[in-house]
XYZ file of C-alpha atoms in Angstrom:
719
model
C 56.925 -35.611 -3.002
C 56.630 -38.719 -5.189
C 52.900 -38.352 -5.764
C 53.023 -34.070 -6.723
C 55.844 -35.314 -9.124
C 53.656 -38.332 -10.829
C 51.255 -35.587 -11.254
C 52.916 -32.551 -13.154
C 55.975 -35.760 -14.881
C 53.839 -35.773 -18.043
C 53.448 -32.477 -18.483
C 57.197 -31.698 -18.372
C 57.174 -29.142 -15.462
C 60.288 -27.672 -14.952
C 60.634 -27.499 -11.101
C 62.799 -24.579 -10.005
C 64.597 -24.408 -7.089
C 61.947 -21.560 -5.833
C 59.279 -24.252 -7.065
C 60.616 -27.151 -5.028
C 60.884 -24.441 -1.644
C 57.010 -23.600 -2.519
C 55.810 -27.132 -2.187
C 58.294 -27.843 0.792
C 56.349 -25.119 2.470
C 52.876 -26.322 1.351
C 54.199 -29.624 2.431
C 55.437 -28.923 6.025
C 52.163 -26.650 6.636
C 50.391 -29.978 6.148
C 52.360 -31.288 8.839
C 52.527 -28.925 11.247
C 48.516 -28.606 10.999
C 48.249 -32.605 11.052
C 50.540 -31.694 14.506
C 48.749 -29.015 16.058
C 45.282 -31.043 15.198
C 46.919 -33.958 17.066
C 47.354 -32.274 19.600
C 44.488 -29.889 20.388
C 41.697 -31.454 18.621
C 40.529 -34.778 20.132
C 40.949 -37.760 18.209
C 37.090 -37.861 17.088
C 35.962 -36.903 13.138
C 34.813 -33.020 13.479
C 32.800 -32.460 10.419
C 33.540 -28.863 8.760
C 30.410 -26.922 8.907
C 30.294 -24.091 6.997
C 27.719 -21.728 9.076
C 28.440 -22.180 12.102
C 32.405 -22.947 12.502
C 33.696 -19.945 10.835
C 34.474 -16.652 11.738
C 34.245 -13.908 9.408
C 35.509 -10.139 9.115
C 35.463 -7.469 6.439
C 38.936 -8.456 4.588
C 37.590 -11.862 4.008
C 34.903 -13.812 2.327
C 33.553 -16.888 2.783
C 32.541 -18.188 -0.596
C 32.916 -17.038 -4.444
C 29.906 -17.395 -6.047
C 31.435 -17.467 -9.065
C 33.731 -20.431 -8.931
C 31.379 -23.417 -8.861
C 28.271 -21.480 -10.054
C 26.827 -20.921 -6.218
C 27.897 -20.642 -3.290
C 30.343 -23.131 -2.147
C 32.590 -22.764 0.700
C 36.410 -21.302 -0.903
C 37.668 -24.431 1.024
C 35.459 -26.559 -0.697
C 36.518 -25.027 -4.509
C 39.514 -27.046 -6.105
C 39.993 -24.285 -7.781
C 42.989 -20.967 -6.922
C 40.504 -18.152 -6.450
C 40.759 -14.486 -4.694
C 37.811 -12.476 -3.367
C 38.514 -8.758 -3.054
C 35.457 -7.174 -1.116
C 34.269 -3.521 -1.335
C 35.206 -2.771 1.977
C 39.167 -3.070 0.973
C 38.694 -1.080 -1.751
C 36.304 1.622 -0.319
C 39.362 1.868 2.250
C 41.321 2.748 -1.065
C 39.259 5.448 -2.744
C 39.316 3.225 -6.116
C 37.561 4.937 -8.319
C 37.753 2.132 -10.978
C 38.390 -1.927 -11.924
C 41.888 -1.039 -12.027
C 42.417 0.116 -8.485
C 40.358 -2.836 -7.594
C 42.236 -5.705 -9.059
C 45.508 -4.117 -7.807
C 44.755 -6.564 -4.954
C 45.888 -9.451 -6.718
C 48.863 -9.911 -7.719
C 47.844 -13.141 -10.418
C 46.016 -9.140 -12.342
C 48.384 -7.173 -14.434
C 46.906 -4.287 -15.970
C 46.964 -3.237 -19.589
C 46.859 -0.502 -22.035
C 44.089 1.915 -20.465
C 43.874 3.576 -23.910
C 39.953 5.016 -25.284
C 38.726 4.933 -21.652
C 38.753 1.348 -21.047
C 40.872 -0.800 -19.362
C 42.880 -4.060 -20.240
C 43.963 -7.310 -17.969
C 45.665 -10.049 -17.841
C 45.681 -12.957 -15.558
C 48.678 -15.539 -15.089
C 49.881 -13.315 -18.060
C 46.671 -14.230 -20.515
C 44.813 -11.400 -21.907
C 41.334 -11.505 -20.476
C 39.132 -10.778 -23.890
C 36.515 -7.674 -23.729
C 33.270 -10.786 -24.758
C 34.386 -13.600 -22.548
C 36.825 -12.948 -19.503
C 34.197 -10.511 -17.890
C 31.050 -11.335 -15.547
C 28.332 -9.330 -13.856
C 26.597 -11.996 -11.164
C 27.911 -15.150 -13.356
C 26.596 -13.757 -17.219
C 28.893 -12.582 -19.537
C 29.148 -8.754 -20.252
C 30.464 -6.994 -22.610
C 33.331 -4.913 -21.063
C 34.965 -2.832 -23.358
C 34.699 0.731 -21.074
C 35.853 1.345 -17.657
C 33.466 -1.030 -15.731
C 31.899 0.368 -12.746
C 33.008 -0.684 -9.246
C 30.173 1.555 -7.146
C 27.348 -1.011 -7.653
C 29.690 -4.007 -6.672
C 30.333 -6.100 -3.505
C 32.793 -7.753 -4.521
C 34.725 -8.312 -7.085
C 35.869 -12.338 -7.579
C 39.181 -13.346 -9.312
C 38.752 -16.789 -10.770
C 41.689 -18.250 -11.851
C 42.602 -20.609 -14.485
C 40.309 -22.014 -17.406
C 36.390 -21.863 -16.549
C 35.419 -22.670 -19.953
C 33.652 -25.714 -17.940
C 30.720 -23.614 -16.807
C 31.081 -20.321 -18.891
C 32.006 -21.657 -22.109
C 34.160 -19.202 -24.047
C 36.953 -17.849 -21.880
C 40.195 -17.479 -21.437
C 43.447 -19.808 -20.303
C 43.647 -17.685 -17.277
C 40.918 -16.521 -15.682
C 37.430 -15.068 -15.472
C 36.777 -11.621 -13.340
C 33.191 -11.705 -11.659
C 31.756 -8.920 -10.836
C 29.235 -9.502 -8.042
C 26.869 -6.505 -7.580
C 25.435 -5.413 -4.344
C 21.880 -7.204 -2.785
C 18.846 -5.616 -1.670
C 18.930 -5.111 2.248
C 15.576 -5.917 4.714
C 17.209 -3.312 7.087
C 17.545 0.200 5.858
C 20.439 1.876 4.831
C 21.628 5.469 3.472
C 24.831 5.961 2.658
C 26.100 9.660 1.124
C 30.032 9.533 0.014
C 31.466 11.946 -1.473
C 35.698 12.036 -2.941
C 37.640 14.542 -4.307
C 41.909 14.630 -4.855
C 44.249 17.567 -5.448
C 43.460 17.989 -9.147
C 39.797 19.196 -8.295
C 38.261 15.811 -9.139
C 35.165 15.084 -7.832
C 32.858 11.666 -6.965
C 29.378 11.988 -5.625
C 27.409 8.312 -4.231
C 24.261 7.798 -2.904
C 23.842 4.389 -1.901
C 19.840 3.181 -0.246
C 18.700 0.058 0.298
C 16.158 -1.183 2.599
C 12.225 -2.853 2.478
C 9.367 -1.703 0.618
C 6.352 -2.595 2.196
C 5.569 -4.087 6.253
C 6.254 -7.522 5.338
C 9.557 -6.754 4.084
C 9.143 -9.322 0.891
C 9.656 -6.169 -1.313
C 12.957 -4.750 -1.236
C 14.815 -1.872 -2.911
C 18.751 -1.159 -3.495
C 19.901 1.938 -5.468
C 23.606 3.267 -6.513
C 23.529 7.085 -7.752
C 26.964 8.406 -8.970
C 28.258 11.440 -10.227
C 32.226 11.438 -10.981
C 34.351 14.337 -12.965
C 37.622 13.495 -13.248
C 40.684 16.133 -14.252
C 43.994 13.681 -15.312
C 47.170 14.597 -14.208
C 48.140 14.792 -17.696
C 48.344 17.641 -19.955
C 47.391 18.067 -24.357
C 49.680 20.363 -25.788
C 47.833 23.027 -26.167
C 48.191 23.114 -21.992
C 44.655 21.527 -20.863
C 44.036 18.710 -18.879
C 42.520 15.501 -19.593
C 38.625 15.339 -18.675
C 35.948 12.874 -17.563
C 32.306 13.120 -17.089
C 30.606 9.585 -15.559
C 27.150 9.536 -14.190
C 26.052 6.096 -13.104
C 22.242 5.078 -11.906
C 21.598 1.293 -10.801
C 18.533 -0.935 -9.248
C 17.575 -3.495 -7.954
C 14.350 -5.147 -6.544
C 13.704 -7.724 -5.192
C 9.713 -9.895 -4.710
C 9.424 -12.578 -2.520
C 5.830 -13.678 -4.756
C 6.042 -16.719 -2.525
C 8.057 -17.995 0.236
C 9.806 -20.369 -2.681
C 9.883 -17.976 -5.265
C 11.901 -14.792 -5.048
C 11.705 -12.484 -8.745
C 14.846 -10.058 -8.751
C 15.107 -7.150 -11.293
C 18.063 -4.978 -12.120
C 18.963 -1.972 -14.304
C 21.686 0.025 -14.568
C 22.916 2.833 -16.532
C 26.125 4.578 -17.431
C 26.689 7.748 -19.068
C 31.157 8.113 -19.994
C 32.550 10.398 -21.696
C 36.368 11.290 -21.921
C 38.782 12.906 -23.685
C 41.525 10.164 -25.374
C 45.069 9.783 -23.901
C 46.210 6.603 -26.117
C 49.119 6.871 -23.390
C 52.980 7.200 -24.111
C 55.271 6.356 -26.772
C 58.980 4.241 -25.743
C 62.019 4.348 -27.751
C 64.415 1.538 -28.617
C 65.947 1.847 -25.258
C 62.417 1.761 -22.999
C 62.367 5.142 -22.287
C 59.524 7.287 -22.847
C 59.608 10.263 -25.062
C 58.736 13.561 -24.532
C 58.269 13.812 -20.307
C 55.831 11.944 -17.909
C 53.158 14.352 -18.652
C 52.135 15.096 -22.112
C 48.923 13.652 -23.951
C 49.831 12.961 -28.142
C 46.321 13.238 -29.114
C 44.702 15.966 -29.669
C 42.029 18.089 -27.425
C 39.363 17.161 -29.640
C 39.872 13.974 -29.789
C 37.431 11.696 -26.925
C 34.937 8.575 -26.706
C 31.499 8.890 -25.417
C 30.406 5.053 -24.152
C 26.755 4.748 -23.245
C 25.480 1.543 -21.542
C 22.433 -0.170 -20.308
C 21.581 -3.526 -18.400
C 18.091 -4.550 -17.619
C 17.716 -8.093 -16.054
C 15.536 -10.975 -14.099
C 16.500 -13.769 -12.038
C 14.468 -16.017 -10.697
C 15.334 -18.512 -7.475
C 12.908 -21.839 -6.905
C 12.735 -23.526 -4.354
C 11.394 -26.585 -4.879
C 12.002 -28.469 -1.601
C 15.023 -27.721 1.188
C 17.391 -29.887 -0.891
C 16.556 -28.621 -4.556
C 15.871 -25.122 -6.468
C 16.011 -23.726 -9.894
C 17.727 -20.444 -10.618
C 17.293 -18.813 -13.997
C 18.163 -15.118 -14.992
C 18.682 -13.375 -18.539
C 20.537 -10.228 -19.178
C 20.480 -7.818 -21.501
C 22.996 -4.907 -22.435
C 23.138 -2.376 -24.839
C 26.859 -0.839 -25.395
C 27.334 2.214 -27.618
C 30.083 4.395 -28.081
C 31.106 6.968 -30.740
C 35.131 8.267 -30.928
C 36.417 10.915 -32.552
C 40.271 9.707 -32.715
C 43.049 11.536 -33.982
C 45.089 8.371 -34.118
C 48.758 10.025 -33.348
C 51.854 7.290 -34.360
C 55.590 8.415 -34.717
C 56.817 8.589 -38.399
C 58.522 5.427 -39.620
C 61.589 4.772 -38.501
C 61.453 8.389 -36.577
C 61.868 8.736 -32.509
C 61.968 12.406 -32.181
C 58.926 13.893 -33.116
C 60.050 16.961 -32.037
C 62.742 17.078 -34.757
C 60.591 14.734 -37.092
C 57.135 14.999 -36.420
C 54.705 12.892 -36.068
C 51.252 10.888 -37.778
C 47.741 12.115 -37.347
C 45.321 10.032 -39.048
C 41.381 11.106 -37.522
C 38.584 9.457 -37.971
C 34.691 9.239 -36.433
C 33.562 6.227 -35.432
C 30.341 4.872 -33.760
C 30.394 1.052 -32.662
C 27.200 -0.361 -31.539
C 27.566 -3.628 -29.563
C 24.493 -5.548 -28.189
C 25.197 -8.879 -25.704
C 21.754 -11.217 -24.543
C 22.153 -13.223 -22.064
C 20.635 -16.215 -19.859
C 21.012 -19.441 -18.072
C 19.234 -21.825 -15.657
C 20.487 -24.006 -13.303
C 19.170 -27.397 -11.736
C 20.995 -27.453 -8.035
C 20.775 -29.526 -5.403
C 22.493 -31.595 -2.753
C 21.427 -34.957 -1.562
C 23.099 -38.556 -0.628
C 23.384 -41.477 -2.706
C 25.723 -44.712 -2.126
C 26.928 -43.871 1.252
C 27.900 -40.326 -0.675
C 26.781 -36.586 -0.246
C 26.821 -34.459 -3.683
C 26.278 -30.582 -4.296
C 25.123 -31.017 -7.944
C 24.565 -28.611 -10.658
C 22.876 -29.251 -14.262
C 22.453 -26.076 -16.189
C 22.859 -24.019 -19.975
C 23.557 -20.785 -21.299
C 23.430 -18.935 -23.921
C 24.775 -16.104 -25.463
C 23.803 -13.774 -28.488
C 26.320 -11.287 -29.593
C 25.673 -8.190 -32.509
C 27.692 -5.519 -33.393
C 27.620 -3.141 -35.456
C 30.120 -0.237 -36.798
C 29.907 2.927 -38.966
C 33.535 3.994 -39.282
C 34.738 7.753 -41.643
C 38.059 8.826 -42.319
C 39.846 12.394 -41.995
C 42.710 13.914 -43.952
C 46.272 12.142 -42.744
C 48.562 14.797 -41.594
C 52.223 14.928 -40.451
C 52.200 17.693 -37.255
C 54.429 18.985 -35.168
C 54.563 19.060 -31.401
C 52.376 22.004 -30.092
C 51.057 22.414 -33.588
C 47.307 23.204 -32.951
C 45.203 20.809 -35.575
C 41.411 22.035 -35.877
C 38.663 19.243 -35.438
C 37.679 17.869 -38.539
C 34.365 17.741 -37.829
C 33.536 14.226 -39.257
C 30.332 12.299 -39.019
C 30.888 8.435 -38.874
C 27.190 8.836 -40.592
C 28.584 9.633 -43.864
C 30.532 5.986 -44.255
C 30.524 5.181 -47.610
C 30.989 1.567 -47.310
C 27.785 1.392 -45.010
C 27.178 -0.507 -41.517
C 29.634 -3.669 -40.843
C 27.917 -6.296 -38.611
C 28.711 -8.596 -37.007
C 26.371 -11.919 -35.236
C 27.081 -15.104 -33.202
C 25.526 -16.739 -31.166
C 26.502 -19.224 -28.683
C 25.199 -21.858 -26.468
C 26.400 -24.190 -23.584
C 25.996 -27.314 -21.681
C 26.831 -28.453 -18.640
C 26.777 -30.933 -15.304
C 29.142 -30.721 -12.426
C 28.563 -32.821 -9.197
C 30.927 -32.060 -5.953
C 31.494 -35.912 -4.429
C 31.874 -35.775 -0.281
C 33.374 -39.307 0.432
C 33.918 -38.294 3.476
C 35.843 -35.895 5.809
C 39.030 -36.171 4.789
C 37.974 -36.098 0.503
C 35.825 -34.510 -2.000
C 36.162 -35.124 -5.729
C 34.680 -32.642 -7.955
C 33.486 -33.566 -11.443
C 32.326 -31.511 -14.754
C 32.275 -31.588 -18.275
C 30.602 -29.058 -20.619
C 29.298 -29.150 -24.469
C 29.767 -25.677 -26.762
C 28.790 -24.790 -29.705
C 28.606 -21.531 -31.770
C 27.573 -20.382 -34.799
C 28.276 -17.746 -36.372
C 26.188 -18.395 -40.083
C 28.377 -16.502 -42.936
C 31.686 -15.822 -41.082
C 33.890 -19.047 -40.373
C 31.032 -21.445 -39.666
C 30.619 -22.963 -36.502
C 32.894 -23.701 -33.835
C 32.255 -26.860 -31.078
C 33.787 -27.780 -28.249
C 33.651 -29.963 -24.938
C 35.915 -28.742 -21.444
C 36.077 -31.081 -19.078
C 37.023 -30.359 -15.043
C 38.324 -32.493 -12.956
C 39.184 -32.004 -8.860
C 40.403 -33.776 -5.887
C 40.539 -32.309 -2.146
C 42.243 -33.745 0.595
C 41.596 -32.471 3.800
C 44.451 -33.729 6.123
C 42.528 -30.952 9.296
C 39.586 -29.251 9.459
C 40.989 -26.040 9.015
C 42.748 -26.870 5.906
C 42.763 -28.608 2.409
C 45.054 -29.873 -0.106
C 43.802 -29.890 -4.048
C 44.418 -30.767 -7.429
C 42.535 -30.339 -10.805
C 43.113 -30.641 -14.294
C 40.642 -27.785 -16.273
C 40.561 -27.064 -20.363
C 39.461 -23.482 -21.985
C 37.677 -22.304 -25.508
C 38.142 -18.963 -26.386
C 36.752 -18.321 -30.372
C 38.421 -15.609 -31.806
C 36.179 -14.386 -34.495
C 37.262 -11.830 -37.032
C 40.252 -9.549 -37.286
C 38.687 -6.081 -36.711
C 41.477 -3.530 -37.450
C 41.527 -1.467 -39.908
C 45.610 -0.730 -39.421
C 46.159 -4.941 -39.228
C 46.915 -6.366 -42.592
C 44.450 -9.326 -42.355
C 41.581 -7.248 -41.085
C 38.018 -8.856 -41.055
C 40.362 -12.339 -41.462
C 38.465 -15.222 -39.656
C 40.025 -16.529 -36.836
C 39.563 -20.168 -35.397
C 39.198 -21.023 -31.554
C 42.057 -20.855 -29.372
C 41.985 -23.909 -26.821
C 44.056 -24.225 -23.489
C 44.424 -26.712 -20.891
C 45.521 -26.534 -16.956
C 47.138 -28.568 -14.003
C 47.056 -26.946 -10.662
C 47.916 -28.197 -7.254
C 47.025 -25.565 -4.280
C 46.393 -25.665 -0.652
C 44.192 -23.616 1.311
C 44.308 -23.189 5.121
C 42.280 -21.097 7.296
C 44.161 -19.979 10.606
C 42.668 -17.419 14.351
C 39.175 -19.051 14.881
C 38.754 -18.647 10.978
C 39.569 -15.310 10.555
C 42.929 -15.824 8.113
C 42.909 -17.421 4.802
C 46.253 -19.003 3.472
C 46.683 -19.768 -0.358
C 49.193 -21.217 -2.381
C 49.058 -22.903 -5.514
C 51.374 -24.133 -8.547
C 49.752 -24.112 -12.190
C 51.273 -25.304 -16.044
C 48.792 -23.826 -18.860
C 49.271 -24.522 -22.146
C 47.153 -22.792 -25.140
C 47.533 -23.863 -28.440
C 46.462 -22.058 -32.077
C 47.686 -18.565 -29.959
C 46.518 -15.815 -31.698
C 49.819 -13.089 -31.872
C 49.070 -9.467 -33.224
C 52.548 -7.859 -34.081
C 53.891 -5.021 -35.673
C 54.855 -4.851 -38.807
C 58.850 -4.459 -39.472
C 58.295 -1.833 -42.481
C 55.121 -0.311 -41.949
C 52.622 0.977 -45.180
C 50.713 4.427 -45.242
C 47.842 1.922 -44.500
C 48.826 -0.846 -42.425
C 50.930 -0.748 -39.038
C 50.866 -5.021 -37.837
C 49.907 -8.282 -38.782
C 47.601 -10.982 -36.974
C 48.230 -14.797 -37.552
C 47.575 -17.536 -35.433
C 49.907 -20.963 -34.843
C 52.027 -22.411 -32.327
C 51.390 -22.705 -28.700
C 51.807 -20.235 -25.547
C 52.918 -21.907 -22.279
C 52.634 -20.201 -18.958
C 53.868 -21.913 -15.558
C 53.794 -20.283 -12.261
C 53.111 -20.518 -8.757
C 51.259 -18.009 -6.314
C 50.488 -17.127 -2.671
C 47.858 -15.130 -0.818
C 46.301 -14.226 2.457
C 43.194 -12.609 3.334
C 41.911 -11.959 6.442
C 42.622 -10.615 10.219
C 45.249 -11.475 12.175
C 44.657 -9.998 15.950
C 42.031 -7.966 17.375
C 43.607 -4.997 15.606
C 45.416 -5.843 12.316
C 43.477 -6.979 8.916
C 45.826 -8.084 6.153
C 45.251 -8.842 2.772
C 48.338 -10.013 0.600
C 49.249 -12.063 -2.192
C 52.271 -12.899 -4.707
C 52.853 -14.465 -8.313
C 56.216 -16.153 -10.267
C 55.404 -16.337 -13.802
C 57.509 -18.039 -16.623
C 55.334 -17.321 -19.453
C 56.566 -17.803 -23.079
C 55.502 -18.609 -26.946
C 56.282 -21.734 -27.965
C 55.216 -21.422 -31.562
C 56.463 -24.055 -33.715
C 56.045 -22.271 -36.703
C 58.584 -20.980 -39.769
C 56.994 -17.528 -40.397
C 56.619 -16.464 -36.476
C 60.428 -17.856 -35.277
C 60.554 -14.309 -34.108
C 58.323 -15.573 -31.302
C 59.806 -18.965 -30.452
C 60.919 -18.661 -26.516
C 60.004 -14.873 -26.400
C 57.021 -13.783 -23.402
C 54.205 -11.608 -24.176
C 54.074 -8.173 -22.958
C 53.124 -7.142 -19.556
C 53.613 -10.920 -18.032
C 56.261 -10.007 -15.245
C 58.003 -12.648 -14.109
C 58.021 -11.151 -10.285
C 54.794 -9.440 -8.510
C 53.199 -9.105 -5.288
C 51.270 -6.532 -2.877
C 50.187 -6.051 0.332
C 47.297 -3.592 2.422
C 47.086 -3.487 6.168
C 44.933 -1.670 8.635
C 45.217 -1.431 11.985
C 43.073 0.027 13.983
C 44.652 2.465 16.698
C 41.012 3.073 18.086
C 37.422 2.130 17.696
C 37.452 5.078 16.100
C 41.029 5.475 14.403
C 42.291 3.522 11.685
C 45.686 3.608 9.675
C 46.481 1.635 6.491
C 49.744 0.757 4.748
C 50.234 -0.627 1.453
C 52.582 -1.349 -1.097
C 52.873 -2.942 -5.213
C 55.271 -4.608 -6.529
C 55.539 -5.305 -10.298
C 58.838 -6.653 -11.846
C 60.037 -5.987 -14.853
C 58.064 -6.264 -18.521
C 58.486 -6.395 -22.231
C 56.396 -3.519 -23.765
C 56.430 -5.770 -27.521
C 55.945 -8.720 -28.721
C 59.704 -9.746 -29.976
C 61.056 -8.554 -26.306
C 63.463 -5.803 -27.542
C 62.328 -3.018 -25.216
C 61.316 -3.634 -21.362
C 60.007 -1.484 -18.319
C 61.430 -1.417 -15.537
C 60.159 -3.239 -12.621
C 58.736 -0.966 -9.358
C 57.852 -0.106 -6.394
C 54.842 2.220 -5.076
C 53.609 2.450 -1.373
C 50.672 3.861 -0.454
C 49.617 5.356 3.165
C 45.570 6.056 4.886
C 43.968 6.882 7.617
C 40.544 7.200 8.630
C 38.608 8.577 11.476
C 34.624 7.861 12.499
C 33.585 10.215 14.140
C 29.652 10.935 15.853
C 27.687 13.890 14.403
C 23.931 14.388 15.561
C 24.001 10.873 15.971
C 25.313 9.552 12.450
C 28.026 7.936 11.634
C 30.303 10.417 9.901
C 33.898 8.859 8.170
C 36.991 11.025 6.836
C 39.457 9.381 4.843
C 42.693 10.496 3.951
C 45.010 8.570 1.446
C 48.513 9.239 -0.077
C 48.685 6.826 -3.305
C 52.716 6.344 -4.744
C 54.448 8.123 -0.954
C 57.679 8.496 -2.234
C 56.974 9.461 -6.094
C 58.452 7.196 -7.962
C 58.515 7.102 -11.369
C 57.461 4.103 -12.972
C 56.014 3.032 -16.503
C 52.397 0.511 -15.648
C 50.299 -1.169 -18.118
C 50.577 -1.021 -22.128
C 52.908 -2.005 -24.990
C 55.304 0.499 -26.289
C 53.059 2.661 -28.780
C 49.991 3.147 -25.983
C 52.003 3.219 -22.115
C 50.323 4.419 -20.157
C 52.623 6.110 -17.447
C 52.374 5.566 -13.900
C 51.012 8.722 -11.789
C 53.797 10.711 -8.574
C 52.361 11.527 -5.700
C 48.359 11.983 -5.676
C 46.742 12.866 -2.409
C 42.994 11.174 -2.029
C 40.397 12.652 0.245
C 36.988 10.922 0.726
C 34.182 11.584 3.283
C 31.227 8.995 4.145
C 28.042 9.727 6.308
C 25.184 6.833 7.237
C 22.049 7.779 8.127
């Protein structure tokens, strides 16, 4: 224990009884594994071999490509990482990223207004511009990400700026897309629910030529969603989405492979900004009422085009390089409803409508080149990475406002027929370029010890908008393996998060340039593989501090124009621990589960923000947990049981409004049958089995209301 205490002593780590208990458990686990090794394993050193010494199953992944920018085994990664395979989310009939990420309790959901989803990792909100990766390249994620194209979702916890540059202190979400296959695959899927929503999917792949040097993977999706909440004219919110995805691989030579990717998403939906909470935290007006007008909508068009090459110089060295161009256009016709100043009863006092039509044009161009090698020197083995990446960002906006009105509930407001092309101020534009160079080395000293060292230099150029930003982001880690099936690690890493300018017409400081936020983390963790490597157990303690924190608060006295203010200063400190289990417990029983304890608060040290000192950020629960299991009754019949717990959270920055904690139970059953020689599966899921009332993510002005008992039915045929 003295070594552990010494590591965290300089950080003034506050040990709770629970924290000490977790450390004790990790220590006991290490001792138990060591005893087991003495009893069962020969005394000779046994090298851990990834391919031949481990078994894999549909609930457990062996590596996370985003964690180390390569396929390095999770046991050799000194960082907390959770990989969510598509098998699990297919079982859960997940339709969006929020339904995928409930499988990691360190991720909490925020507002879902405007047909986008907001998430936090370890209590820190992810930025749309720097918090999400697809195959290791940053994506502008201001929309509901398609999940049908994904092979797995990787939750990389803690700062990852050393590898990816601008990124938040809580972590990153890396979405890994499906790859072409050698064997021919053709799957048709359909799912629906009691509201009449439908989703049709096609997933096909295989080799195009006899030599199998050209391969493909394609995914097509058509989704029509009927939501359960209602507009005040009695109609429901609807969503119409179409997705096309194509990935081609070409073996140009035995050593050179080219991959071309293309995806296109068209996604249009009515707007539901969420519910309003009164000062007591109670929902105003009922669970199913939508305050937005039925003519309001968002229409997103997203296209990604990219290419990647892998060139094997020899058996030990290779070059990875890639480029992706993302074009994201959105029209948003918004009624922008809000409570009247000082009112909590819109049925008596009415509420405000401020319509506007807006056009957004985001363009993300990313590229990278990595030089990767394995070599031995001075008796040490090295897994070496040298690379660089670049982001070219552009944003343009047109916006026109309509007349503000005070309306009563159920009072129809005609469509103002606004046209964003009438913007008298012309197009607002912003752009910057971000460059980064990084070097990383994972050094294996012997069978027991490994050391990770890396550093990155970043530069963000933003002419005329606050100048340039620079940062050095180091990362260090040490791994100790007391047994062949277990490791204990410690790491230190830093984050660098440029903030850009405030882009909110209702903010007092709209268009004000913000300085970068800087964060650092200390993490102590452990990983163990049990049952012949089929079950992975993890645990981690973390301490993250961010300086120059950006906070947006509601004004105490809103004006006709301004409702909020964004400022910077002080620190934000998040401490906690998390544990997880993922894999196969027996021949018939599979499990994925996690839990997190979080102590998050602002430490402003700024006189005009003393009201935030000691406060907890919005949607940062102290406790959260989840579990999803599969039990195979026969080769054809399987049952699932799941539960999600989210503790009490604050709904506003000054912590005067809280949302109660809740537990949601889910059930599922699947049956596979042979029809004309083809595997056909049918699945029935029930979410929120006990019809629990709960509030999900969002603040007191845009909270997502949890849906009651929900039935889903899915069919899948494999050819």
